[in-house]
């Protein structure tokens, strides 16, 4: 088993990574259950994994109850948040209890937010079942729901008590979901670790094809990088954690334009957003064109969209920028952007003119 610790003082917590971990989940959940019934929230796509976790708990003499939600980004809504909170209250969940979020990023974000506000905060455990959730959203305590105005605009920082990552569950994922998660893997090499991007170029195809060793290496590297960044800037106040948003400002605008209808899922938006961020950096004279093309080529090789056309987005630059204006990172009318001076040289730029971004996007092929 690999263990990575998110160092947050008294709120430090472990991330456990091991093949087959779901079958042994009770050994890690039971100490937090306090002899009480464990509430599990999941979705329809994860029923098989739910059965595995509940069987493990039952074998350890721990009772559990499950709420199974509809899959998809639309589940991160006000209505479903109320449904989850009402269900947890009917179960009598207490502040000292730990709710299990079993699923991908949608379930993790939704359940984490519900736990942040239920009785002013109760505990929760992340059990991510997608590559994207395993390498990114399950770690760091960002929780939220979506609104008509945009993605993740209503939420809170609420750290889990434990993260259990079983790479074997990725065998049940659709290839599209694995590819989408891979976008968040590549991101870590582009932020500040050019050597890891080299690793992705050499090993990404094997990871996507199901190579177990490549999966464990990628997951371990990604969560270690994220744990380090979160420990340095938990609430995104000094700019360090903002680096994790590479590709997300563009990507979230594309997702909003697509209407969160499943035609463009989060990792695909991030992949296109990363390629756009590098091309925009070239347009501003910051990044060598060869680096931007290298990034786009790897994104394409992974079967991910590398721009507006590949993402199926035909909207004008003005419309996409309007989505950006609803970004939660807006401050005094300015939106910080993650730009790059090269591969592994991402930085936060607070001087970007949105009119310039609009012109750039209008030049992008559709």
Short mmCIF file of C-alpha atoms in Angstrom, two decimals:
data_model
loop_
_atom_site.label_atom_id
_atom_site.label_comp_id
_atom_site.label_asym_id
_atom_site.label_seq_id
_atom_site.Cartn_x
_atom_site.Cartn_y
_atom_site.Cartn_z
CA UNK A 1 0.00 0.00 0.00
CA UNK A 2 1.15 3.53 -0.80
CA UNK A 3 0.27 6.24 1.71
CA UNK A 4 0.35 9.97 1.01
CA UNK A 5 -0.47 12.40 3.82
CA UNK A 6 -2.05 15.80 3.35
CA UNK A 7 -0.30 17.82 6.06
CA UNK A 8 -2.83 20.21 7.57
CA UNK A 9 -1.84 20.14 11.22
CA UNK A 10 -4.57 18.67 13.39
CA UNK A 11 -6.66 18.07 10.25
CA UNK A 12 -4.01 16.02 8.46
CA UNK A 13 -5.37 12.97 6.69
CA UNK A 14 -4.05 9.98 4.76
CA UNK A 15 -4.60 8.98 1.15
CA UNK A 16 -4.29 5.19 0.84
CA UNK A 17 -3.58 3.70 -2.60
CA UNK A 18 -3.74 -0.06 -3.13
CA UNK A 19 -5.20 -2.49 -5.64
CA UNK A 20 -8.21 -4.28 -4.19
CA UNK A 21 -8.62 -1.74 -1.42
CA UNK A 22 -12.42 -1.65 -1.72
CA UNK A 23 -12.66 -5.26 -0.60
CA UNK A 24 -10.81 -4.25 2.57
CA UNK A 25 -12.48 -0.88 3.03
CA UNK A 26 -14.01 -1.79 6.39
CA UNK A 27 -10.60 -2.00 8.01
CA UNK A 28 -10.16 1.72 7.39
CA UNK A 29 -13.76 2.94 7.68
CA UNK A 30 -14.76 1.04 10.83
CA UNK A 31 -12.46 3.01 13.20
CA UNK A 32 -14.26 6.20 12.09
CA UNK A 33 -17.74 4.67 12.33
CA UNK A 34 -17.85 4.70 16.15
CA UNK A 35 -20.10 1.63 16.10
CA UNK A 36 -22.81 3.55 14.23
CA UNK A 37 -24.48 2.96 10.87
CA UNK A 38 -22.35 4.27 8.01
CA UNK A 39 -24.14 6.43 5.43
CA UNK A 40 -22.92 5.92 1.86
CA UNK A 41 -23.86 8.17 -1.05
CA UNK A 42 -23.15 6.89 -4.55
CA UNK A 43 -24.67 6.80 -8.04
CA UNK A 44 -26.24 4.24 -10.34
CA UNK A 45 -22.97 3.64 -12.21
CA UNK A 46 -21.23 2.47 -9.04
CA UNK A 47 -23.67 -0.13 -7.72
CA UNK A 48 -21.14 -2.96 -8.08
CA UNK A 49 -18.56 -1.06 -6.00
CA UNK A 50 -21.27 -0.18 -3.48
CA UNK A 51 -21.95 -3.90 -3.02
CA UNK A 52 -18.23 -4.50 -2.45
CA UNK A 53 -17.94 -1.80 0.20
CA UNK A 54 -21.14 -2.81 1.97
CA UNK A 55 -20.05 -6.46 2.02
CA UNK A 56 -16.72 -5.44 3.54
CA UNK A 57 -18.49 -3.38 6.21
CA UNK A 58 -20.98 -6.15 6.95
CA UNK A 59 -18.11 -8.61 7.36
CA UNK A 60 -16.67 -6.32 10.00
CA UNK A 61 -20.02 -6.01 11.78
CA UNK A 62 -20.61 -2.44 10.60
CA UNK A 63 -24.13 -1.56 9.41
CA UNK A 64 -24.57 0.73 6.42
CA UNK A 65 -27.28 2.54 4.50
CA UNK A 66 -26.93 3.80 0.93
CA UNK A 67 -28.43 6.56 -1.16
CA UNK A 68 -28.06 5.91 -4.89
CA UNK A 69 -28.32 8.98 -7.14
CA UNK A 70 -28.53 9.51 -10.87
CA UNK A 71 -25.10 9.76 -12.54
CA UNK A 72 -23.86 12.85 -14.35
CA UNK A 73 -22.95 16.49 -13.82
CA UNK A 74 -26.62 17.48 -13.47
CA UNK A 75 -26.62 15.73 -10.09
CA UNK A 76 -24.46 18.53 -8.66
CA UNK A 77 -27.56 20.68 -8.13
CA UNK A 78 -29.53 22.49 -5.43
CA UNK A 79 -32.28 19.88 -5.65
CA UNK A 80 -29.94 16.92 -5.16
CA UNK A 81 -28.06 18.71 -2.39
CA UNK A 82 -31.36 19.07 -0.54
CA UNK A 83 -32.16 15.41 -1.20
CA UNK A 84 -28.83 14.30 0.25
CA UNK A 85 -29.09 16.55 3.30
CA UNK A 86 -32.66 15.46 4.03
CA UNK A 87 -31.68 11.80 3.73
CA UNK A 88 -28.70 12.23 6.07
CA UNK A 89 -30.89 14.03 8.60
CA UNK A 90 -33.48 11.25 8.47
CA UNK A 91 -30.69 8.78 9.22
CA UNK A 92 -29.73 10.85 12.24
CA UNK A 93 -26.18 11.61 11.08
CA UNK A 94 -24.23 13.42 13.79
CA UNK A 95 -21.30 15.82 13.62
CA UNK A 96 -18.93 13.07 14.69
CA UNK A 97 -20.08 10.67 11.98
CA UNK A 98 -18.34 10.14 8.64
CA UNK A 99 -20.38 9.90 5.46
CA UNK A 100 -18.82 7.88 2.63
CA UNK A 101 -18.72 9.52 -0.82
CA UNK A 102 -18.40 6.58 -3.21
CA UNK A 103 -18.12 7.66 -6.83
CA UNK A 104 -16.51 10.12 -9.18
CA UNK A 105 -15.98 13.84 -8.85
CA UNK A 106 -19.69 14.65 -8.97
CA UNK A 107 -20.45 12.49 -5.93
CA UNK A 108 -17.34 13.64 -4.07
CA UNK A 109 -18.09 17.33 -4.63
CA UNK A 110 -21.78 17.00 -3.79
CA UNK A 111 -21.38 14.83 -0.68
CA UNK A 112 -18.46 16.86 0.58
CA UNK A 113 -20.53 20.04 0.36
CA UNK A 114 -23.50 18.38 2.06
CA UNK A 115 -21.19 17.32 4.90
CA UNK A 116 -19.72 20.82 5.11
CA UNK A 117 -23.12 22.32 5.85
CA UNK A 118 -24.93 19.50 7.66
CA UNK A 119 -25.17 20.51 11.33
CA UNK A 120 -22.41 23.04 10.52
CA UNK A 121 -20.05 20.30 9.49
CA UNK A 122 -19.74 16.54 9.81
CA UNK A 123 -17.01 14.17 8.66
CA UNK A 124 -16.72 12.40 5.34
CA UNK A 125 -14.57 9.84 3.58
CA UNK A 126 -13.69 10.01 -0.11
CA UNK A 127 -13.73 6.71 -2.02
CA UNK A 128 -13.14 7.88 -5.62
CA UNK A 129 -14.05 5.49 -8.43
CA UNK A 130 -12.89 7.45 -11.49
CA UNK A 131 -9.38 8.34 -12.55
CA UNK A 132 -10.24 12.04 -12.46
CA UNK A 133 -11.49 11.82 -8.88
CA UNK A 134 -8.56 9.66 -7.80
CA UNK A 135 -5.89 12.03 -9.08
CA UNK A 136 -7.59 15.33 -8.37
CA UNK A 137 -11.04 16.06 -6.95
CA UNK A 138 -11.00 13.62 -4.01
CA UNK A 139 -7.98 15.36 -2.49
CA UNK A 140 -7.88 18.88 -1.11
CA UNK A 141 -11.34 19.58 0.27
CA UNK A 142 -12.91 21.61 -2.55
CA UNK A 143 -16.62 20.82 -2.52
CA UNK A 144 -19.43 22.41 -4.53
CA UNK A 145 -22.52 22.23 -6.67
CA UNK A 146 -23.25 23.84 -10.03
CA UNK A 147 -25.80 26.56 -10.77
CA UNK A 148 -27.25 28.11 -13.91
CA UNK A 149 -24.55 30.78 -13.64
CA UNK A 150 -21.70 28.29 -13.81
CA UNK A 151 -19.75 25.39 -12.40
CA UNK A 152 -18.85 25.00 -8.70
CA UNK A 153 -20.08 28.48 -7.76
CA UNK A 154 -21.75 27.33 -4.53
CA UNK A 155 -19.45 25.40 -2.24
CA UNK A 156 -17.03 25.26 0.65
CA UNK A 157 -13.59 24.05 1.63
CA UNK A 158 -14.20 20.90 3.68
CA UNK A 159 -11.42 18.35 3.99
CA UNK A 160 -12.16 14.61 4.13
CA UNK A 161 -10.90 12.51 7.03
CA UNK A 162 -9.63 9.78 4.73
CA UNK A 163 -9.23 9.00 1.03
CA UNK A 164 -9.29 5.38 -0.16
CA UNK A 165 -8.05 4.84 -3.72
CA UNK A 166 -8.38 1.44 -5.39
CA UNK A 167 -6.87 1.50 -8.92
CA UNK A 168 -8.67 -1.77 -9.75
CA UNK A 169 -12.01 0.05 -9.97
CA UNK A 170 -10.76 1.78 -13.12
CA UNK A 171 -11.23 -1.53 -14.96
CA UNK A 172 -14.98 -0.88 -14.87
CA UNK A 173 -14.74 2.65 -16.33
CA UNK A 174 -15.70 3.49 -19.88
CA UNK A 175 -12.61 4.43 -21.94
CA UNK A 176 -13.97 7.96 -22.32
CA UNK A 177 -13.97 8.43 -18.53
CA UNK A 178 -10.41 7.15 -18.25
CA UNK A 179 -9.26 9.56 -20.95
CA UNK A 180 -11.04 12.43 -19.20
CA UNK A 181 -9.25 11.63 -15.95
CA UNK A 182 -5.95 11.48 -17.77
CA UNK A 183 -6.23 15.19 -18.56
CA UNK A 184 -5.82 15.91 -14.84
CA UNK A 185 -2.79 13.60 -14.71
CA UNK A 186 -1.04 15.47 -17.51
CA UNK A 187 -1.78 18.76 -15.77
CA UNK A 188 0.69 17.98 -12.98
CA UNK A 189 3.56 17.66 -15.44
CA UNK A 190 2.68 20.92 -17.13
CA UNK A 191 2.42 22.94 -13.91
CA UNK A 192 5.94 22.56 -12.54
CA UNK A 193 7.31 19.10 -13.38
CA UNK A 194 8.50 18.79 -16.96
CA UNK A 195 10.01 15.41 -16.13
CA UNK A 196 6.58 14.05 -15.29
CA UNK A 197 5.24 15.32 -18.61
CA UNK A 198 8.06 13.35 -20.25
CA UNK A 199 6.81 10.33 -18.27
CA UNK A 200 3.28 10.94 -19.54
CA UNK A 201 4.47 11.05 -23.14
CA UNK A 202 6.30 7.75 -22.62
CA UNK A 203 3.69 5.96 -20.50
CA UNK A 204 0.34 7.63 -21.13
CA UNK A 205 -0.72 5.12 -23.77
CA UNK A 206 0.01 2.22 -21.41
CA UNK A 207 -1.95 3.89 -18.61
CA UNK A 208 -4.94 4.42 -20.89
CA UNK A 209 -4.71 0.81 -22.04
CA UNK A 210 -4.99 -0.42 -18.44
CA UNK A 211 -1.39 -1.01 -17.37
CA UNK A 212 -1.62 -1.46 -13.59
CA UNK A 213 1.88 -0.22 -12.76
CA UNK A 214 1.44 2.91 -14.88
CA UNK A 215 -1.86 3.66 -13.14
CA UNK A 216 -0.38 3.37 -9.66
CA UNK A 217 2.60 5.52 -10.62
CA UNK A 218 0.39 8.23 -12.12
CA UNK A 219 -2.06 8.25 -9.21
CA UNK A 220 0.69 8.30 -6.59
CA UNK A 221 2.59 11.08 -8.35
CA UNK A 222 -0.53 13.19 -8.85
CA UNK A 223 -1.86 12.93 -5.29
CA UNK A 224 1.61 13.57 -3.85
CA UNK A 225 1.87 16.74 -5.91
CA UNK A 226 -1.62 17.86 -4.96
CA UNK A 227 -1.09 17.08 -1.26
CA UNK A 228 2.04 19.24 -1.28
CA UNK A 229 0.25 22.15 -2.95
CA UNK A 230 -2.85 21.92 -0.73
CA UNK A 231 -0.70 21.89 2.42
CA UNK A 232 1.01 25.07 1.22
CA UNK A 233 -2.20 26.93 0.28
CA UNK A 234 -5.33 25.18 1.55
CA UNK A 235 -7.80 27.97 0.79
CA UNK A 236 -6.14 29.29 -2.38
CA UNK A 237 -5.01 32.53 -0.78
CA UNK A 238 -1.35 32.86 -1.76
CA UNK A 239 -1.53 31.74 -5.40
CA UNK A 240 0.14 28.34 -4.99
CA UNK A 241 -3.03 26.26 -5.11
CA UNK A 242 -4.33 28.29 -8.03
CA UNK A 243 -1.74 26.49 -10.19
CA UNK A 244 -3.99 23.41 -10.00
CA UNK A 245 -6.52 25.33 -12.11
CA UNK A 246 -4.41 25.07 -15.26
CA UNK A 247 -6.86 24.65 -18.14
CA UNK A 248 -9.90 25.11 -15.92
CA UNK A 249 -10.75 28.74 -16.71
CA UNK A 250 -11.06 27.96 -20.41
CA UNK A 251 -12.42 24.48 -19.69
CA UNK A 252 -15.20 25.60 -17.36
CA UNK A 253 -16.37 28.11 -19.98
CA UNK A 254 -16.57 25.32 -22.54
CA UNK A 255 -18.49 23.11 -20.10
CA UNK A 256 -20.93 25.92 -19.36
CA UNK A 257 -21.49 26.51 -23.05
CA UNK A 258 -22.14 22.79 -23.53
CA UNK A 259 -24.78 23.02 -20.81
CA UNK A 260 -23.41 20.26 -18.55
CA UNK A 261 -25.41 17.82 -20.69
CA UNK A 262 -22.73 15.14 -21.00
CA UNK A 263 -21.65 16.14 -24.49
CA UNK A 264 -18.45 17.56 -22.98
CA UNK A 265 -17.41 16.07 -19.65
CA UNK A 266 -15.12 17.81 -17.18
CA UNK A 267 -11.82 16.17 -18.10
CA UNK A 268 -12.45 16.82 -21.77
CA UNK A 269 -13.09 20.48 -21.02
CA UNK A 270 -9.88 20.62 -18.99
CA UNK A 271 -7.88 18.99 -21.80
CA UNK A 272 -9.15 21.52 -24.34
CA UNK A 273 -8.59 24.27 -21.78
CA UNK A 274 -4.98 23.24 -21.22
CA UNK A 275 -4.26 23.32 -24.95
CA UNK A 276 -5.98 26.71 -25.23
CA UNK A 277 -4.01 28.08 -22.26
CA UNK A 278 -0.73 27.09 -23.91
CA UNK A 279 -1.78 28.56 -27.29
CA UNK A 280 -2.91 31.76 -25.59
CA UNK A 281 0.48 31.89 -23.84
CA UNK A 282 2.10 31.68 -27.28
CA UNK A 283 -0.14 34.49 -28.52
CA UNK A 284 1.07 36.65 -25.63
CA UNK A 285 4.70 35.93 -26.48
CA UNK A 286 5.30 33.89 -23.35
CA UNK A 287 5.65 30.30 -24.52
CA UNK A 288 7.61 28.70 -27.37
CA UNK A 289 5.18 27.57 -30.10
CA UNK A 290 6.85 24.15 -30.12
CA UNK A 291 5.89 23.58 -26.48
CA UNK A 292 2.24 24.46 -27.14
CA UNK A 293 2.13 22.10 -30.11
CA UNK A 294 3.79 19.35 -28.05
CA UNK A 295 1.07 19.74 -25.43
CA UNK A 296 -1.72 19.73 -28.04
CA UNK A 297 -0.21 16.70 -29.77
CA UNK A 298 -0.18 14.73 -26.52
CA UNK A 299 -3.74 15.75 -25.75
CA UNK A 300 -4.81 14.56 -29.21
CA UNK A 301 -2.83 11.32 -28.86
CA UNK A 302 -4.76 10.61 -25.65
CA UNK A 303 -8.03 10.92 -27.56
CA UNK A 304 -8.95 14.22 -25.92
CA UNK A 305 -10.10 17.50 -27.51
CA UNK A 306 -7.35 20.07 -28.05
CA UNK A 307 -9.52 23.10 -28.80
CA UNK A 308 -12.95 24.48 -29.61
CA UNK A 309 -13.56 22.47 -32.77
CA UNK A 310 -12.59 19.16 -31.21
CA UNK A 311 -14.74 19.98 -28.17
CA UNK A 312 -17.74 20.73 -30.38
CA UNK A 313 -17.93 24.39 -29.29
CA UNK A 314 -18.99 26.90 -31.94
CA UNK A 315 -19.76 29.85 -29.64
CA UNK A 316 -18.18 33.25 -30.16
CA UNK A 317 -15.33 34.52 -28.03
CA UNK A 318 -17.72 37.02 -26.46
CA UNK A 319 -20.08 34.30 -25.33
CA UNK A 320 -17.28 32.17 -23.86
CA UNK A 321 -15.80 35.17 -22.06
CA UNK A 322 -19.23 35.91 -20.62
CA UNK A 323 -19.15 32.45 -19.03
CA UNK A 324 -15.73 33.32 -17.62
CA UNK A 325 -17.11 36.46 -15.97
CA UNK A 326 -19.08 34.18 -13.63
CA UNK A 327 -15.89 32.40 -12.53
CA UNK A 328 -15.61 32.30 -8.73
CA UNK A 329 -11.99 33.55 -9.00
CA UNK A 330 -13.07 36.95 -10.32
CA UNK A 331 -11.78 39.75 -8.09
CA UNK A 332 -12.48 43.45 -8.68
CA UNK A 333 -13.45 42.67 -12.26
CA UNK A 334 -10.21 40.84 -12.99
CA UNK A 335 -9.90 37.12 -13.67
CA UNK A 336 -6.53 35.50 -12.99
CA UNK A 337 -5.33 33.10 -15.68
CA UNK A 338 -2.89 30.21 -15.53
CA UNK A 339 -0.43 30.79 -18.35
CA UNK A 340 2.84 29.08 -19.25
CA UNK A 341 6.35 30.12 -20.18
CA UNK A 342 6.93 26.55 -21.29
CA UNK A 343 6.24 22.97 -20.24
CA UNK A 344 6.55 22.78 -16.45
CA UNK A 345 6.58 26.58 -16.17
CA UNK A 346 3.00 27.57 -15.34
CA UNK A 347 2.34 30.79 -13.46
CA UNK A 348 -0.61 32.91 -12.30
CA UNK A 349 -1.16 36.05 -14.36
CA UNK A 350 -3.50 38.68 -12.89
CA UNK A 351 -3.09 41.17 -15.73
CA UNK A 352 -5.04 39.41 -18.48
CA UNK A 353 -7.51 41.58 -20.39
CA UNK A 354 -10.67 39.59 -21.12
CA UNK A 355 -11.12 41.54 -24.35
CA UNK A 356 -7.80 40.07 -25.47
CA UNK A 357 -8.99 36.58 -24.49
CA UNK A 358 -12.13 37.18 -26.56
CA UNK A 359 -10.08 38.12 -29.60
CA UNK A 360 -7.88 35.04 -29.15
CA UNK A 361 -10.90 32.73 -28.91
CA UNK A 362 -12.45 34.28 -32.03
CA UNK A 363 -9.29 33.31 -33.92
CA UNK A 364 -9.51 29.68 -32.78
CA UNK A 365 -10.81 27.18 -35.38
CA UNK A 366 -14.39 25.98 -34.99
#
